[in-house]
Short mmCIF file of C-alpha atoms in Angstrom, two decimals:
data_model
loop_
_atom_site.label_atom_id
_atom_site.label_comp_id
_atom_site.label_asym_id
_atom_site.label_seq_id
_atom_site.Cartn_x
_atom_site.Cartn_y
_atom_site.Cartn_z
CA UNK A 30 -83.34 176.84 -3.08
CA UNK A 31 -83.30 172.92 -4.44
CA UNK A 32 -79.66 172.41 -5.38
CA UNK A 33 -78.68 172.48 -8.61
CA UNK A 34 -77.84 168.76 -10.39
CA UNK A 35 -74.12 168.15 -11.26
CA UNK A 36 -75.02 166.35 -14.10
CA UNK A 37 -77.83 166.98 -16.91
CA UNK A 38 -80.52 164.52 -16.19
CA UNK A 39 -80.87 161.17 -18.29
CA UNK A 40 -84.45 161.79 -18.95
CA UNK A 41 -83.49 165.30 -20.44
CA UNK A 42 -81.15 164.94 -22.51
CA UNK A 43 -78.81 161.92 -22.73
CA UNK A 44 -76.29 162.73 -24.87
CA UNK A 45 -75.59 165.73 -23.12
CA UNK A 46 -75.74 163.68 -19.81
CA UNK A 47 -73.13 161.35 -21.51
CA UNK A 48 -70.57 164.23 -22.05
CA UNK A 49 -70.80 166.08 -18.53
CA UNK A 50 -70.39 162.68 -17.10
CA UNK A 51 -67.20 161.74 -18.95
CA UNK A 52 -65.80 165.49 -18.35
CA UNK A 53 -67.05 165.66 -14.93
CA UNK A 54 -65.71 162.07 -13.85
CA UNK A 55 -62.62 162.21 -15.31
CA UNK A 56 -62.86 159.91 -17.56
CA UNK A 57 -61.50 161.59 -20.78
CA UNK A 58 -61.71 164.96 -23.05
CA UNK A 59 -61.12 165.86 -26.34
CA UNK A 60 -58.12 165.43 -28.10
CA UNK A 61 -56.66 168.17 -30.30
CA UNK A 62 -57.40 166.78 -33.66
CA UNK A 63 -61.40 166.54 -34.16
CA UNK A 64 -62.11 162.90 -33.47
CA UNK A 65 -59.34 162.25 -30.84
CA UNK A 66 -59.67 161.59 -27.56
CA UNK A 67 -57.46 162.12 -24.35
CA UNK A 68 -58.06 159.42 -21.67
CA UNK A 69 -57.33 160.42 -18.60
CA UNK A 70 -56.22 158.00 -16.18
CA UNK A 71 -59.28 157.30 -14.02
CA UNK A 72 -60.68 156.39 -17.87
CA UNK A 73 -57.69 154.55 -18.41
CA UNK A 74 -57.80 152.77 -15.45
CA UNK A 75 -61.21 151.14 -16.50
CA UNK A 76 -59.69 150.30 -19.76
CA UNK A 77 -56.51 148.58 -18.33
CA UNK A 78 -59.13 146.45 -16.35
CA UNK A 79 -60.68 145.51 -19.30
CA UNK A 80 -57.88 144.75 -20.91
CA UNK A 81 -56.46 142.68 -18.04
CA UNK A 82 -59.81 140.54 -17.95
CA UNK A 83 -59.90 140.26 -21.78
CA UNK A 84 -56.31 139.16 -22.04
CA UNK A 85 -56.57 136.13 -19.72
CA UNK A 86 -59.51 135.13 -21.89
CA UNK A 87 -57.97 135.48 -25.12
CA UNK A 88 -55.11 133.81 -24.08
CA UNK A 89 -57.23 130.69 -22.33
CA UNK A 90 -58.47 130.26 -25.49
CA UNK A 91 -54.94 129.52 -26.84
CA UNK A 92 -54.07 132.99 -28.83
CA UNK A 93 -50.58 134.60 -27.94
CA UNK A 94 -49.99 138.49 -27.99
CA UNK A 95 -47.89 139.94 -31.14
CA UNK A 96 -47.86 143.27 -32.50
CA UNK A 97 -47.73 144.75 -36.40
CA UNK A 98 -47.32 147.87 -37.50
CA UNK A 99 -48.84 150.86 -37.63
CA UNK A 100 -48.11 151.85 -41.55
CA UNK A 101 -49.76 149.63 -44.10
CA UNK A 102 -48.47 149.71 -47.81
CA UNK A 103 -51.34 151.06 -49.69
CA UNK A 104 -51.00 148.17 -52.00
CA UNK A 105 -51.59 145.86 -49.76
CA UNK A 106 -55.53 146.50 -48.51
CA UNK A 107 -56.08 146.47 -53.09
CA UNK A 108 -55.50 142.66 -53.07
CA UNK A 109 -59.28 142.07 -51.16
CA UNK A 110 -61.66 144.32 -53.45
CA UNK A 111 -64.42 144.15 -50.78
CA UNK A 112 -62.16 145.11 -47.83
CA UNK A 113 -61.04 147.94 -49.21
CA UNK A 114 -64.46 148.87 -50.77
CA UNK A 115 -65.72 148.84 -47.09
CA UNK A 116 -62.70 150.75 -45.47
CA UNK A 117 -62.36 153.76 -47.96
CA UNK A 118 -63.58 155.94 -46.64
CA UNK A 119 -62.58 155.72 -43.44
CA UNK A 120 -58.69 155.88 -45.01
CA UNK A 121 -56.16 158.13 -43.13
CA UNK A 122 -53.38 158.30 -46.26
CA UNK A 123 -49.70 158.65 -45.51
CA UNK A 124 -48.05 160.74 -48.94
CA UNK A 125 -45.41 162.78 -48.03
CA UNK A 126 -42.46 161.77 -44.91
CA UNK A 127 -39.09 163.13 -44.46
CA UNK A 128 -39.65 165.85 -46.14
CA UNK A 129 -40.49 164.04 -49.31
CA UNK A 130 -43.09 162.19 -51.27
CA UNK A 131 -43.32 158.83 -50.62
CA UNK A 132 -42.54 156.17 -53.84
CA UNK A 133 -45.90 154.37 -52.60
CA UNK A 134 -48.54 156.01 -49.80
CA UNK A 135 -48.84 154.53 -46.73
CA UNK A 136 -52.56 153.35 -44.57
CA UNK A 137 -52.42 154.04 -41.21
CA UNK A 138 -54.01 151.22 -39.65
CA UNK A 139 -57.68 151.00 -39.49
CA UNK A 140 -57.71 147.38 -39.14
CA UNK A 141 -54.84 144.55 -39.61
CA UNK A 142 -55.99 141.80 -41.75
CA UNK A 143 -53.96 142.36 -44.81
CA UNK A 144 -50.74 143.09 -43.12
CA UNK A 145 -51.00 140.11 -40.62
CA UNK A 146 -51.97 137.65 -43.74
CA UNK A 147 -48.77 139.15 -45.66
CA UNK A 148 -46.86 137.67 -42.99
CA UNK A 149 -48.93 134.09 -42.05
CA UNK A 150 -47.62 133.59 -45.73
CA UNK A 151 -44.71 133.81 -44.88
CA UNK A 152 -44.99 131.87 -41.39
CA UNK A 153 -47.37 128.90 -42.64
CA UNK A 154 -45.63 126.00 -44.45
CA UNK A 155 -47.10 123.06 -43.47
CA UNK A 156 -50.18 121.67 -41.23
CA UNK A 157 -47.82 121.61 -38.41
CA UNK A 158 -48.04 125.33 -38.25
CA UNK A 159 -51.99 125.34 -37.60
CA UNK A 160 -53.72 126.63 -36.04
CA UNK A 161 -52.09 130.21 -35.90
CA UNK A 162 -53.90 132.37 -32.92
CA UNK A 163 -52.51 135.85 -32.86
CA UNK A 164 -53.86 138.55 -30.82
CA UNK A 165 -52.50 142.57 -30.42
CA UNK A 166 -53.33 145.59 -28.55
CA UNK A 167 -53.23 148.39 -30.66
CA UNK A 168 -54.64 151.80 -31.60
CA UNK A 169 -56.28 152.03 -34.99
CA UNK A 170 -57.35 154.70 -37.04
CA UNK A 171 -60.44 155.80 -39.14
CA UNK A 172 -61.81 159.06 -40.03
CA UNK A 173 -64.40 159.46 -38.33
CA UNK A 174 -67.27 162.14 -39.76
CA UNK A 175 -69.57 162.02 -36.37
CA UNK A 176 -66.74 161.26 -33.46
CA UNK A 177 -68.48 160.84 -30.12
CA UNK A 178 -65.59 160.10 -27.08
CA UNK A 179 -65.43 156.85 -26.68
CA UNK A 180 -68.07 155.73 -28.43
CA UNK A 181 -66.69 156.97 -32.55
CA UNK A 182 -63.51 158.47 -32.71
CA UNK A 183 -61.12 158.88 -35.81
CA UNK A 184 -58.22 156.92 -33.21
CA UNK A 185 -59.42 153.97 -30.63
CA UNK A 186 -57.78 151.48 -28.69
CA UNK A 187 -58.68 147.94 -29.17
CA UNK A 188 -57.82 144.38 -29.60
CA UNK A 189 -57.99 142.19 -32.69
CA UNK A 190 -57.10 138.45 -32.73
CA UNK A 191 -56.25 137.00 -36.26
CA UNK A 192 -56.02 133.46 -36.77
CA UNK A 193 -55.81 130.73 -39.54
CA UNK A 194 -56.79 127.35 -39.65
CA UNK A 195 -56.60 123.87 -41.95
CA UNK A 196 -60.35 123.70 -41.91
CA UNK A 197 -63.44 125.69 -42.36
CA UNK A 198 -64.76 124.16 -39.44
CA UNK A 199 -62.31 124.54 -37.04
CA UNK A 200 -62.20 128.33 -38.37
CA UNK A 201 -65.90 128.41 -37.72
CA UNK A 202 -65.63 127.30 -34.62
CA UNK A 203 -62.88 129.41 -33.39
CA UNK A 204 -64.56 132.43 -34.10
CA UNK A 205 -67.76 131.28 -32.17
CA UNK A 206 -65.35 129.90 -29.16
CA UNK A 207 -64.07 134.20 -29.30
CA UNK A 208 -68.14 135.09 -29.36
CA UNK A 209 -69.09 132.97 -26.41
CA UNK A 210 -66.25 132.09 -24.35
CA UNK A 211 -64.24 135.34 -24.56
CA UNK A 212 -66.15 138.15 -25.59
CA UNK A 213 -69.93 137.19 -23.98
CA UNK A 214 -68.25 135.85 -20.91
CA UNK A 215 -66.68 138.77 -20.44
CA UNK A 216 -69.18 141.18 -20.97
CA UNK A 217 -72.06 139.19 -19.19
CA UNK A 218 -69.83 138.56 -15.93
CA UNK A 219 -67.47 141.13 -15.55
CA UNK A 220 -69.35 144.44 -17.17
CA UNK A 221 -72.63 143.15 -16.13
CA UNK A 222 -74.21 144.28 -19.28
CA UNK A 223 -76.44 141.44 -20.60
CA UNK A 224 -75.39 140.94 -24.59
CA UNK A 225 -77.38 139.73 -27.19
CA UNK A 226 -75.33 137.12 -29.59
CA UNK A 227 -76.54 137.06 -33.10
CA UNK A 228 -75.38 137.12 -36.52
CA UNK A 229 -74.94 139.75 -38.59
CA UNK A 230 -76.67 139.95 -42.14
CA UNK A 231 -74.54 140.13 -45.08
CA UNK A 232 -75.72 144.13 -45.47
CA UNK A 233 -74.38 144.35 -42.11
CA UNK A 234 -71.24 141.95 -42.29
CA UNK A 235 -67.35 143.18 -41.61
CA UNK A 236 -65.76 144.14 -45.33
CA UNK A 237 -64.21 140.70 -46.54
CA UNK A 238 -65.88 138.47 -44.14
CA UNK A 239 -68.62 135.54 -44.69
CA UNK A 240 -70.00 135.43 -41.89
CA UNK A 241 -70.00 138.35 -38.56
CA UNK A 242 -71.28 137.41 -35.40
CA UNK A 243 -71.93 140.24 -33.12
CA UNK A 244 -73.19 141.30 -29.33
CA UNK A 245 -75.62 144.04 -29.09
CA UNK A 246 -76.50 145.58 -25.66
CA UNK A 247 -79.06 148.02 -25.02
CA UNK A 248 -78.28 151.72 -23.60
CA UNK A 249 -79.71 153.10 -21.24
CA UNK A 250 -81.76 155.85 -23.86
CA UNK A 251 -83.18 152.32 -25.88
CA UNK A 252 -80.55 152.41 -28.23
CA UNK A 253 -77.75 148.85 -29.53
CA UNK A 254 -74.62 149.35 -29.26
CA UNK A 255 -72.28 146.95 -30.73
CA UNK A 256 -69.64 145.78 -28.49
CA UNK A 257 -67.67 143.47 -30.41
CA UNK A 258 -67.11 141.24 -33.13
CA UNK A 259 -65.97 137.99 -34.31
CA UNK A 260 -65.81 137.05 -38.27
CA UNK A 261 -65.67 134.36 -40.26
CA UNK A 262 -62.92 135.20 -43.29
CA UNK A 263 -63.57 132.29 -45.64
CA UNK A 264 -60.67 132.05 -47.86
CA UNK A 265 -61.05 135.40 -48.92
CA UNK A 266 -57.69 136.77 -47.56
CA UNK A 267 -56.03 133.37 -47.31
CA UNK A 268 -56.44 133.72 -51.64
CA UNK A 269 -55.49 138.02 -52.22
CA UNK A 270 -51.98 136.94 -49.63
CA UNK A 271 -51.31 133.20 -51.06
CA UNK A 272 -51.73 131.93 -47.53
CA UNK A 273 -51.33 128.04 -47.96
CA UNK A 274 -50.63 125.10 -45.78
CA UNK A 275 -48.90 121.64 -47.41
CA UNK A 276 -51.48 119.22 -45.72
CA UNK A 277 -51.08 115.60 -44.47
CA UNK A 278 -52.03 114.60 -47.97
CA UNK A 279 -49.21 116.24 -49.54
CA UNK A 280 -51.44 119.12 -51.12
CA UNK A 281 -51.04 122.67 -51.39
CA UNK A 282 -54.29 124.21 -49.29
CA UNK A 283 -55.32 127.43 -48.52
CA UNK A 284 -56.17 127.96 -44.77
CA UNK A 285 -59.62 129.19 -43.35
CA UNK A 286 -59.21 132.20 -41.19
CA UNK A 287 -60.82 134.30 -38.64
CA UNK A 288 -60.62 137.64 -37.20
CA UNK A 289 -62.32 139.24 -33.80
CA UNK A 290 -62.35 142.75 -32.20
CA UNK A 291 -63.40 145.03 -29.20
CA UNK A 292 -62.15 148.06 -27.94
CA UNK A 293 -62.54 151.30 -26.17
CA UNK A 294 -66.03 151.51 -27.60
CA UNK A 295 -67.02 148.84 -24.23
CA UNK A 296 -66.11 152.29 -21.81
CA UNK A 297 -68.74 153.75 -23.70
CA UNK A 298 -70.83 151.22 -23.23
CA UNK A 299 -70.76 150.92 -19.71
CA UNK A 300 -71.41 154.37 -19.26
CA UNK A 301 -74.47 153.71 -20.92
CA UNK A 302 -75.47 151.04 -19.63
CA UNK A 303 -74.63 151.74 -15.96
CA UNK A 304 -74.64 155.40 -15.58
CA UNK A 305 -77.64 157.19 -13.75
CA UNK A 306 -78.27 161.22 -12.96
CA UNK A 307 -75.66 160.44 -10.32
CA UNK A 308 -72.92 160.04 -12.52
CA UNK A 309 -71.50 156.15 -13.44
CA UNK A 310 -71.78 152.99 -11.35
CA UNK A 311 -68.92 150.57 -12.06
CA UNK A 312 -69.39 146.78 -11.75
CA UNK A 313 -67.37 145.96 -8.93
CA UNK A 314 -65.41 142.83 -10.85
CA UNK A 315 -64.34 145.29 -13.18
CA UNK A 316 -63.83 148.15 -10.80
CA UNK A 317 -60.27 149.34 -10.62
CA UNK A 318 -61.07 151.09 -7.41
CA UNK A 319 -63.68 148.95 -5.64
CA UNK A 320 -63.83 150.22 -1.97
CA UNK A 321 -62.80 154.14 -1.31
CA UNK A 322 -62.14 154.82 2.65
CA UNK A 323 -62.92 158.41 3.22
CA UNK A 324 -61.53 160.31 6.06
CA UNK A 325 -64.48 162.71 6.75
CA UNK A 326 -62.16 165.09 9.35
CA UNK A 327 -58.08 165.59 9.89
CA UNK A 328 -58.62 163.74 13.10
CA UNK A 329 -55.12 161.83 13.99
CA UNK A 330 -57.11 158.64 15.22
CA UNK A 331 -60.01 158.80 12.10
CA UNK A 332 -56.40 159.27 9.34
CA UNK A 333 -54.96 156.45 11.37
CA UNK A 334 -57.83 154.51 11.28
CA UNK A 335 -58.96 154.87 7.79
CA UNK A 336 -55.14 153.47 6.32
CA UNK A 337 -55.80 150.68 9.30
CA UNK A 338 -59.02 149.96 7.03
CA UNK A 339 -57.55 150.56 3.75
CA UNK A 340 -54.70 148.33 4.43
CA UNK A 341 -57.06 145.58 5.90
CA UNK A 342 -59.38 145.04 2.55
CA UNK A 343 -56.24 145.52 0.93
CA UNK A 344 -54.78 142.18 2.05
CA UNK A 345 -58.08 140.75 1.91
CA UNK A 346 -57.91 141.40 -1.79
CA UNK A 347 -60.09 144.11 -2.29
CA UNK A 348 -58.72 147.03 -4.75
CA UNK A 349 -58.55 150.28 -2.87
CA UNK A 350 -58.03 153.84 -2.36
CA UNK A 351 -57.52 156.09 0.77
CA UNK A 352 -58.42 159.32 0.49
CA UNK A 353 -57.09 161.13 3.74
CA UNK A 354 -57.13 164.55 1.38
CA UNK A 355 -59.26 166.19 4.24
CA UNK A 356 -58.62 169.71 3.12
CA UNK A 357 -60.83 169.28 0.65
CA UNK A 358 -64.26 169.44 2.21
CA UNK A 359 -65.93 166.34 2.59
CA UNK A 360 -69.01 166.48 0.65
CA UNK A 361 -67.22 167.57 -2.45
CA UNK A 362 -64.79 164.14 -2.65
CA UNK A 363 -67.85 162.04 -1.95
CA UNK A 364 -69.42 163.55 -4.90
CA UNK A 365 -66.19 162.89 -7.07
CA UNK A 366 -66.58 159.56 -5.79
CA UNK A 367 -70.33 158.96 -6.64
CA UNK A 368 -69.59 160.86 -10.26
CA UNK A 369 -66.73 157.40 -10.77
CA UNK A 370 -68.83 154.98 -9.75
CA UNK A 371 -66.88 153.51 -7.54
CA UNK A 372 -68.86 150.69 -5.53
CA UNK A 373 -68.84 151.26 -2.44
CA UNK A 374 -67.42 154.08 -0.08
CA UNK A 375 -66.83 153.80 3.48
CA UNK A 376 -66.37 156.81 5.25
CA UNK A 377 -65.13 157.57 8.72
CA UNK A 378 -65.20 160.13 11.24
CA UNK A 379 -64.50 161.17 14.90
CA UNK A 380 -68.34 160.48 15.81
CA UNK A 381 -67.70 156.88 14.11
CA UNK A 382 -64.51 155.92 16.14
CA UNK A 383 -66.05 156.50 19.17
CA UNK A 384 -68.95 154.11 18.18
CA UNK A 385 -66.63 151.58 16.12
CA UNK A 386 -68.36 151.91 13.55
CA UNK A 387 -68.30 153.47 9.94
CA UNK A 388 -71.03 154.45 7.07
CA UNK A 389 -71.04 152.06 4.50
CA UNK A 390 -72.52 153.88 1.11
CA UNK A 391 -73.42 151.62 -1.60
CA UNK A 392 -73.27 153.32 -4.91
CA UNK A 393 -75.05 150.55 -7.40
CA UNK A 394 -78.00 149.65 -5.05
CA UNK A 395 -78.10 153.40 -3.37
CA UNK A 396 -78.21 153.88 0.58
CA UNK A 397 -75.45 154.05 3.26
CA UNK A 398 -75.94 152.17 6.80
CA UNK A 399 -73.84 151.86 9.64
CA UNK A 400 -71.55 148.90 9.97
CA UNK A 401 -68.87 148.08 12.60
CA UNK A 402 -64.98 148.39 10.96
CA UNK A 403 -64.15 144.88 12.66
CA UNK A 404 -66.56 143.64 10.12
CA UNK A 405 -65.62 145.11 7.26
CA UNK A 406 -63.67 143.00 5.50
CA UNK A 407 -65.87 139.91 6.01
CA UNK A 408 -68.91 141.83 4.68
CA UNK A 409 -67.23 143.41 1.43
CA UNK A 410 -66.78 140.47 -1.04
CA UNK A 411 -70.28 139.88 -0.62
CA UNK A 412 -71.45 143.21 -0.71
CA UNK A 413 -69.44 143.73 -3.94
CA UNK A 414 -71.01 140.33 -5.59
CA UNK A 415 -74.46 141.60 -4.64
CA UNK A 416 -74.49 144.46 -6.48
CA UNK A 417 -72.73 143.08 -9.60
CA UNK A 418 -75.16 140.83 -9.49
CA UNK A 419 -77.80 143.49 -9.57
CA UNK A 420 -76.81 145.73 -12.43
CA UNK A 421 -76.74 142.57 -14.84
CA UNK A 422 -80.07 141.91 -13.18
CA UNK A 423 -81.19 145.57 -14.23
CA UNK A 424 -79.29 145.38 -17.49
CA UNK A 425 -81.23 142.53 -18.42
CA UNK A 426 -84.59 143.61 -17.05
CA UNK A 427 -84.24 146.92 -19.38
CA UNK A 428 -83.44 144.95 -22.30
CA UNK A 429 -86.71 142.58 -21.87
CA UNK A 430 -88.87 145.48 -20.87
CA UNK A 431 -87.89 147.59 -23.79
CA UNK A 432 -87.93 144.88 -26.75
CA UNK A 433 -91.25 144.41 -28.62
CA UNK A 434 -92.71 141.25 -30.80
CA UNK A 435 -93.38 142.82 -33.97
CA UNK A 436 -95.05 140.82 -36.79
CA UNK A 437 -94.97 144.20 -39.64
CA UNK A 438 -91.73 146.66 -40.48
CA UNK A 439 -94.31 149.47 -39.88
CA UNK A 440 -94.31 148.21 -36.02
CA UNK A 441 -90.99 147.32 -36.17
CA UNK A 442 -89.88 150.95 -37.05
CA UNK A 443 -92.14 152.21 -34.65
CA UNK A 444 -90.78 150.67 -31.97
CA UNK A 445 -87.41 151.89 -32.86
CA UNK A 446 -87.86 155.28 -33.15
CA UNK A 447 -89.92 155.34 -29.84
CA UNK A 448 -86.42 154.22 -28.39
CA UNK A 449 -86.53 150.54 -27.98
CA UNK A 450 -85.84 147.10 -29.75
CA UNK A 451 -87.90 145.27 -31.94
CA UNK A 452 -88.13 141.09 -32.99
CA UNK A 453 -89.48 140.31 -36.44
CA UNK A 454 -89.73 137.44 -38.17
CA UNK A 455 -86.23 137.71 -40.82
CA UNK A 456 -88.86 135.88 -43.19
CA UNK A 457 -91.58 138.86 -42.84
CA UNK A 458 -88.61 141.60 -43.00
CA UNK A 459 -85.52 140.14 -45.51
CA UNK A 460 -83.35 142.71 -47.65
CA UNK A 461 -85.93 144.72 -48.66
CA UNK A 462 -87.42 145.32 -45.47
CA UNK A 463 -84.02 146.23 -44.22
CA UNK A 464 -83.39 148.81 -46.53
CA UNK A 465 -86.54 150.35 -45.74
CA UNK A 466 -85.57 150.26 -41.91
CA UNK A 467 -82.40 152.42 -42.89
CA UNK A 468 -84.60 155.56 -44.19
CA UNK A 469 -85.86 155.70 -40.76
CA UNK A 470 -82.15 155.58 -39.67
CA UNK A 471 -82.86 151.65 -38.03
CA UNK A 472 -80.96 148.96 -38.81
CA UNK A 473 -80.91 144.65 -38.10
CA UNK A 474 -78.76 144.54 -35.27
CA UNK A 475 -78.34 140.96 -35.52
CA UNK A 476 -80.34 137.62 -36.22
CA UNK A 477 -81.21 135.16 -33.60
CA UNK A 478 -82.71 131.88 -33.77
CA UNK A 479 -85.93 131.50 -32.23
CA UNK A 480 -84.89 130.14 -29.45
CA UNK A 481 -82.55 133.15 -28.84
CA UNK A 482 -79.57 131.30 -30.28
CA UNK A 483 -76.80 132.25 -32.75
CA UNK A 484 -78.18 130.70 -36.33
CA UNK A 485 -76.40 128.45 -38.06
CA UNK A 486 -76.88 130.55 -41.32
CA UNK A 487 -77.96 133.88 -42.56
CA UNK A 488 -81.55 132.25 -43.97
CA UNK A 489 -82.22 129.60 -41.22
CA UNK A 490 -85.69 128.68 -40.95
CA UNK A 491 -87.07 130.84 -37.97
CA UNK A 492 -84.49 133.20 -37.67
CA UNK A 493 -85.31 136.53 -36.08
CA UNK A 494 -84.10 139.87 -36.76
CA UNK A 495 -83.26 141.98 -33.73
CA UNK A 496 -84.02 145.78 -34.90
CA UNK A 497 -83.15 149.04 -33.23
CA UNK A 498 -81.70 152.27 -33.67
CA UNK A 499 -77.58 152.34 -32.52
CA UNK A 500 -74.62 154.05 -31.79
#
C-alpha cells in the first residue's frame, strides 16, 4: 500500500498544504484570540535570523534602534485625516483600564507614525539634528477580518524605520536607499526569493504617504505577496505634528520624512516561495540550523562520532544541530528534518564508520550521496552556496515563466485568475482599468519602468503595471 503523504500536496490544495506545513514543522499555531498567532521556536528561530540580517542592514544604512509605545492617544492618529481614514478599520480601541473609563481612548498600535512625529517635534530644533533615522522592533496590531498565520493576523511582529530629513530629496532618496539596499538586498541574497521593485499607485499607496515603493514576489500557487515597504511622507505628518527644523538660512522649515516596514509576513513568504510536498526548504544564509548530524543507531563510536562532526562544522562556522535522540526511530527525525527545511543532513551509522564515510542528503536540490567525514567541512560552505544559489535561480525562473505581456485588461485579468502575473501598459490600463481589475478580486501590484526599473513618478512615460492576484 503507497504510503500515505505527510503533507497535502501543493497541486491539491495549497492553502491547506500551507497550514499542515506550518503545524506539522513547527513553525507556529493559533493563538487564542482569532487572528493571533503562537510562534513556536523553530518559527521563531527563522524570524530572529531575519531579524539579525535585517538589523545589520538597517543599521549600515545609518538608522539606530529606539522603541515607542504600545498605547497611542486616540487624538493623536485625527491630526492626518488620510491616515486615519486608511487605518479605521483596522482600530483595536482601548476605553476602559483600571477598572474605569478612560478620560480619552487609547490605539493600540497598528503603525507608529503619529506617535514617533509627536516626539521628532520635540527632538528637531535645528538642521544640526537631520537627518533623524530611527528604527524599532515591535508588535503591532490590526483587526484582522481574514487572519491567515503568518501571512494576516490581527498581531505581527515587524520593523518600521521612521526618519526625517531637511530636504525632499534626501527624503526621497532615503526611502529608495531602504528599497534597494536594505530590503531587496536582503530578500534577493539571503531569502533567495527574487523581488520585484516597483511603485505603488496612489489607489494602492500607504494612508498619508506620496509616494510607496513596494517588492512583490511570486508564491509558489501564482499569487504577489507584498513583502515590504518603503514610503515617501511628504510633509504630510511633518505639518498635523509641527515638525520643523531652523535651517542654515535662519528659517523655520518643515522636514521631509519617510517611513519603511517588513515583518513576520517574509516567514510566510518563504514558505511560499520555498516550500514543496516535502515540507519547507530554507535558504541556507538564512538557515538557523544549516547542517543537522543524525545519529542513525545508539552505537558508542557513531554518538561519538557524530558530536566529533558536529563540533567540527561548528568551528568551521557552520550553524548546527546534533541530534543523538536515537530512541526515536530514525526515519521519523529525518522526516521532521525534511518537514524544516533544514539544508542539508548528514547522517551516520555503524555501516558508515566502518567505511569513513557518511550520507550527505541535500534537502533544496534533493538526493543524498556518500561522502567521506574527513571532508566534510571543506565541502559544506560550498554545498550550502550551491543550493542558495539555486532556489533564487528557481524563484526567479517561476516568476518569468508565470508572468504574461498583456496589451488588454480582459487578458490581463485572465491571466490573473489562471494564477499568474500579468504586464500592461499603465497607459492602456490607468484608474479605471484598475478598478475594474478589483471586481475580479486583482489588483496593480506595482509599476515598473520599462526597463524593469522603479519609475520616477506614478505617470512616467512607459510605465508598466505589474497585475496579479495576492495575499
Amino acid at each position: 500500500m503507497a504510503k500515505a503523504p505527510v503533507l497535502t500536496l501543493r497541486a491539491d490544495d495549497f492553502p491547506r498544504w500551507y497550514q499542515d506545513l506550518i503545524t506539522k514543522a513547527e513553525l507556529a499555531d493559533n493563538g487564542p484570540v482569532r487572528g493571533t498567532m503562537v510562534i513556536r521556536p523553530y518559527g521563531y528561530g527563522l524570524w530572529e535570523r531575519m531579524q539579525q540580517e535585517m538589523d545589520a542592514r538597517i543599521k549600515e544604512a545609518g538608522a539606530q534602534n529606539a522603541y515607542f509605545p504600545l498605547f497611542i492617544p486616540q487624538s493623536y492618529l485625527t491630526k492626518e485625516a488620510e491616515h486615519v481614514e486608511g487605518f479605521a478599520p483596522e482600530l483595536a480601541v482601548v476605553t476602559h483600564a483600571g477598572g474605569k473609563e478612560l478620560e480619552e481612548p487609547v490605539v493600540v498600535r497598528p503603525t507608529s507614525e503619529t506617535i514617533v512625529n509627536d516626539y521628532f517635534s520635540k527632538w528637531v530644533q535645528s538642521y544640526r539634528d537631520l537627518p533623524l533615522l530611527i528604527n524599532q522592533w515591535a508588535n503591532v496590531v490590526r483587526w484582522e477580518m481574514r487572519p491567515r498565520v503568518f501571512l494576516r493576523t490581527t498581531e505581527f511582529l515587524w520593523q518600521e524605520g521612521h526618519t526625517a530629513h531637511a530636504t525632499y530629496e534626501d527624503a526621497r532618496d532615503y526611502a529608495a536607499h531602504i528599497h534597494e539596499k536594505v530590503y531587496a538586498d536582503f530578500m534577493v541574497n539571503v531569502l533567495a526569493i527574487d523581488v520585484v521593485l516597483g511603485r505603488k499607485t496612489p489607489a494602492e499607496r500607504f494612508a498619508g504617504a506620496v509616494n510607496t515603493l513596494t517588492l512583490e514576489a511570486m508564491m509558489g500557487d501564482g499569487k504577489a505577496l507584498q513583502m515590504g515597504t518603503s514610503h515617501e511622507l511628504g510633509q504630510n505628518f511633518a505639518k498635523a505634528f509641527n515638525t520643523r527644523y531652523l535651517s542654515r538660512d535662519g528659517r523655520q522649515e518643515l522636514v521631509w520624512q519617510t517611513s519603511w516596514g517588513s515583518s513576520t509576513r517574509m516567514v510566510g513568504g518563504l514558505i511560499m516561495s520555498h516550500g514543496d510536498d516535502s515540507g519547507l526548504r530554507v535558504p541556507p544564509r538564512l538557515a538557523p540550523v544549516q547542517a543537522v548530524v543524525l545519529a542513525i543507531k545508539g552505537d558508542d563510536a557513531v554518538l561519538a562520532k557524530v558530536h566529533e562532526i558536529g563540533d567540527r562544522l561548528k568551528a568551521a562556522g557552520v550553524r548546527v544541530r546534533v541530534d543523538d535522540r536515537t530512541d526515536t526511530p530514525f526515519g521519523r527525525r529525518a522526516v521532521d528534518w525534511e518537514l524544516k527545511g533544514v539544508p542539508v543532513r548528514i547522517e551516520v551509522g555503524p555501516r558508515d564508520l566502518e567505511n569513513g564515510t557518511a550520507m550527505l542528503a541535500r534537502r533544496i536540490p534533493g538526493g543524498k550521496e556518500p561522502v567521506t567525514i574527513g571532508s566534510l567541512v571543506r565541502l559544506l560552505p560550498a554545498v550550502l552556496e550551491e543550493d542558495q544559489a539555486l532556489l533564487l535561480t528557481q524563484s526567479r525562473e517561476r516568476r518569468e515563466s508565470r508572468t504574461s505581456e498583456v496589451s488588454t485588461i480582459g487578458e490581463a485579468i485572465e491571466a490573473a485568475v489562471a494564477g499568474g502575473w500579468a504586464r500592461i501598459p499603465w497607459a492602456t490600463l490607468g484608474e479605471e482599468g484598475e478598478a475594474e481589475l478589483a471586481a475580479h478580486a486583482v489588483t496593480v501590484r506595482c509599476l515598473v519602468a520599462e526597463d524593469g526599473s522603479v519609475p520616477g513618478s506614478d505617470d512616467a512615460p512607459g510605465n508598466v503595471a505589474v497585475v496579479a492576484r495576492a495575499y
